[in-house]
Tab-separated table of C-alpha atoms in Angstrom:
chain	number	residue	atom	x	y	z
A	1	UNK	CA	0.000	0.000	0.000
A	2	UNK	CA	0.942	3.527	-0.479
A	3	UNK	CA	-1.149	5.673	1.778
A	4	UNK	CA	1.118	8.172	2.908
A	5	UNK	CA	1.821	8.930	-1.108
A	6	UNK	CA	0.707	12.331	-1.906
A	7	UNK	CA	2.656	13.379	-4.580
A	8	UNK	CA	5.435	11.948	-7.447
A	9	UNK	CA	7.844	13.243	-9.547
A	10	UNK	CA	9.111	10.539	-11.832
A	11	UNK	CA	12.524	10.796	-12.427
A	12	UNK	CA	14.612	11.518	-15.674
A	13	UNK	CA	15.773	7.983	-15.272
A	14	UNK	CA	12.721	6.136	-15.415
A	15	UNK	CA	11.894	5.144	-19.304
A	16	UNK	CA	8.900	3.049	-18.370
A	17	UNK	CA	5.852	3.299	-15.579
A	18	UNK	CA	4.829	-0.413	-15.637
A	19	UNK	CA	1.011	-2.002	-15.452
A	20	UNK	CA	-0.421	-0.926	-12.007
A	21	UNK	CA	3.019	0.656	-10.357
A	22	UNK	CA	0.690	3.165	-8.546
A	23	UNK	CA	-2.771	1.331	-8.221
A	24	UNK	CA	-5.137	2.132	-4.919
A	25	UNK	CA	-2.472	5.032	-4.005
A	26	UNK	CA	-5.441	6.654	-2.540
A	27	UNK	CA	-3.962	9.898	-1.159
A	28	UNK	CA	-1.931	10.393	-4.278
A	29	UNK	CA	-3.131	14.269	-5.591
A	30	UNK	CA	-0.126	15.220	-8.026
A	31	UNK	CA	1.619	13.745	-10.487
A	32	UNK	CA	5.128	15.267	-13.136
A	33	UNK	CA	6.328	12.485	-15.235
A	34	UNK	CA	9.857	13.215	-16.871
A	35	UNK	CA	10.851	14.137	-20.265
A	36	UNK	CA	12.383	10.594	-20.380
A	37	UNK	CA	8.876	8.233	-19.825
A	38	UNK	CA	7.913	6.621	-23.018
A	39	UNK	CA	5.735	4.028	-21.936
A	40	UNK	CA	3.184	3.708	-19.376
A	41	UNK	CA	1.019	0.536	-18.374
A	42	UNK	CA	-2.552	0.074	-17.577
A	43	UNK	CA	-4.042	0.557	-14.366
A	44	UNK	CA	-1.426	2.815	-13.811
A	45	UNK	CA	-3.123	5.316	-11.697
A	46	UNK	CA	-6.396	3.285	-11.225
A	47	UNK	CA	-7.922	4.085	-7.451
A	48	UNK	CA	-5.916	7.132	-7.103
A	49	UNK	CA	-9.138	8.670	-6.130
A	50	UNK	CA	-7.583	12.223	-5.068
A	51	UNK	CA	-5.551	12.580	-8.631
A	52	UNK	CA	-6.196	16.119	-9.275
A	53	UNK	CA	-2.640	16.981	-10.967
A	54	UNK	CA	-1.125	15.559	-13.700
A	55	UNK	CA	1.596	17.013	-16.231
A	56	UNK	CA	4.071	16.132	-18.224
A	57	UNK	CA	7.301	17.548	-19.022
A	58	UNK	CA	7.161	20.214	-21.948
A	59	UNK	CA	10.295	17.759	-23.538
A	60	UNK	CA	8.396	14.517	-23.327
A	61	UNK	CA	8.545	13.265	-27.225
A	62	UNK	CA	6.111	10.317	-26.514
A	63	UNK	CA	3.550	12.131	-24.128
A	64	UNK	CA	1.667	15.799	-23.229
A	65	UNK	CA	-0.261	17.124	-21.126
A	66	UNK	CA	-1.238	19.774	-23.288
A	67	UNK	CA	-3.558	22.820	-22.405
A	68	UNK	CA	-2.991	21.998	-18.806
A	69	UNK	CA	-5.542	19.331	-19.030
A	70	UNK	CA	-4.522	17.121	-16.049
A	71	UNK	CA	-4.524	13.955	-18.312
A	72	UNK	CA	-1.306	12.068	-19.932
A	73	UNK	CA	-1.801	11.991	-24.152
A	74	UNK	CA	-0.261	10.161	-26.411
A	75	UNK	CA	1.232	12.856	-28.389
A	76	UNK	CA	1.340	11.494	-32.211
A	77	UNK	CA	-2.034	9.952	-31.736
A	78	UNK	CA	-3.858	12.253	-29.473
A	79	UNK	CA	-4.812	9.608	-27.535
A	80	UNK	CA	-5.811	10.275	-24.062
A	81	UNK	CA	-4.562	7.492	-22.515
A	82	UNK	CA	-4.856	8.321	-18.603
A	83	UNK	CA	-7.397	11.208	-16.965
A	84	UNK	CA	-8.549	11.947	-13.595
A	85	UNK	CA	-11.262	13.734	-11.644
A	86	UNK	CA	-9.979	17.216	-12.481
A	87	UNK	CA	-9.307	16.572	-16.315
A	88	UNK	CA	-10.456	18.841	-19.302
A	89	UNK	CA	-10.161	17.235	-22.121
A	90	UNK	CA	-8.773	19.399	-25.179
A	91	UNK	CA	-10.535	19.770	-28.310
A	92	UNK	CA	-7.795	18.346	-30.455
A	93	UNK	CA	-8.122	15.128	-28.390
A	94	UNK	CA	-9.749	12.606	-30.733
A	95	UNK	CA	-9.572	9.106	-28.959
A	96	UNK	CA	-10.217	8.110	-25.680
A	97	UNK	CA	-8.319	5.336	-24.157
A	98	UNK	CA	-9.570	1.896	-22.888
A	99	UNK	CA	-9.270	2.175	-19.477
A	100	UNK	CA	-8.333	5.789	-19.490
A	101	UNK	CA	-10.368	6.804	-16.435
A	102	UNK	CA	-10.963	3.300	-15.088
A	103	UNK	CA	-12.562	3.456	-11.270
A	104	UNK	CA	-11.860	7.136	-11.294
A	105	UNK	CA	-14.540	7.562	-8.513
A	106	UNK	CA	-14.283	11.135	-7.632
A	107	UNK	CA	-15.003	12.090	-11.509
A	108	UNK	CA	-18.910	13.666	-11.383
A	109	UNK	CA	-18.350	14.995	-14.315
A	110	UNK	CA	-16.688	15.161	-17.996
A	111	UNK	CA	-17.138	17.099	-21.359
A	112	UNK	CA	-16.352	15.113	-24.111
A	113	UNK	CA	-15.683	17.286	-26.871
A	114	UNK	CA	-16.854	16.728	-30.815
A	115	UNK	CA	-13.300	15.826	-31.727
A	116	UNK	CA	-13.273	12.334	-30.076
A	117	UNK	CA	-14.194	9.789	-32.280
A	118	UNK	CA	-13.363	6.889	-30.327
A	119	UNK	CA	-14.108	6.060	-26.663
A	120	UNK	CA	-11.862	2.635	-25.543
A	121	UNK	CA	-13.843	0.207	-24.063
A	122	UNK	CA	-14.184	0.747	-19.935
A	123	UNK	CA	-12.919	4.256	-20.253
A	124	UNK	CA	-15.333	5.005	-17.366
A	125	UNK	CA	-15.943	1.665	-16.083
A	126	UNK	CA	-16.101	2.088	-11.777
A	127	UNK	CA	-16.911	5.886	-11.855
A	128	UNK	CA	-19.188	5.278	-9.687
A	129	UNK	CA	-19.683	8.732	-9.818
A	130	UNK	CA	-19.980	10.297	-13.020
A	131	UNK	CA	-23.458	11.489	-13.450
C-alpha cells in the first residue's frame, strides 16, 4: 500500500511506468512524469481517487499534457490514454483510451468534446460517480 503517497515526480531515469506501479495510491493528488517516460502501463493510476494533478514535461517526445488538461496523451495519436477527476479534455483530443479513467470515482463529471471519435472500451468503467 501507499497511503502516505501524496505526490510523485518521476525521475529523468525512469523510461517506463509499468502495469499498475501506482494502483489504490489513494492519497496520491499530483503527479510530473519526466521528459524521459515513453511508456506507461494500464491501471497505472487506477484508485488514485484524489488525482487532481497531472503534467508532463514540456520535452516529453512520446507524451503531453497539453492545455494543462490534467490527463497524460499520447502525443502522435492524441490519444488520451490516462485522466482523472480534475481533467479537461482538449478539443484536439480525438480518442479516448480503454481504461483511461478506469474506477476514477471522484469524476462527477466530464465534457467530451466533438473531436473524439473513439471512446476505448471501460474508459469510465467504476466511476461510480460520473453522473
Amino acid at each position: 500500500m501507499c497511503n502516505s503517497l501524496t505526490s510523485i515526480v518521476i525521475p529523468n531515469s525512469v523510461k517506463t511506468i509499468e502495469d499498475n506501479t501506482f494502483y489504490d495510491c489513494e492519497n496520491l493528488a499530483s503527479i510530473f512524469i519526466s521528459n524521459s517516460v515513453t511508456s506507461i502501463g494500464y491501471f497505472t493510476f487506477s484508485q488514485c481517487n484524489n488525482l487532481k494533478i497531472i503534467k508532463v514535461d514540456n520535452n516529453n517526445q512520446v507524451y503531453d499534457s497539453r492545455e494543462n488538461c490534467n490527463a497524460i496523451i499520447e502525443s502522435k495519436t492524441d490519444k488520451l490514454f490516462i485522466g482523472c477527476s480534475e481533467t479537461i479534455i482538449p478539443s484536439s483530443v480525438k480518442i479516448i483510451e480503454v481504461f483511461a479513467f478506469y474506477e476514477c470515482n471522484n469524476l462527477t463529471s466530464i465534457v467530451i468534446p466533438n473531436s473524439v471519435t473513439i471512446i476505448g472500451e471501460h474508459a469510465f468503467e467504476g466511476c461510480s460517480n460520473l453522473t
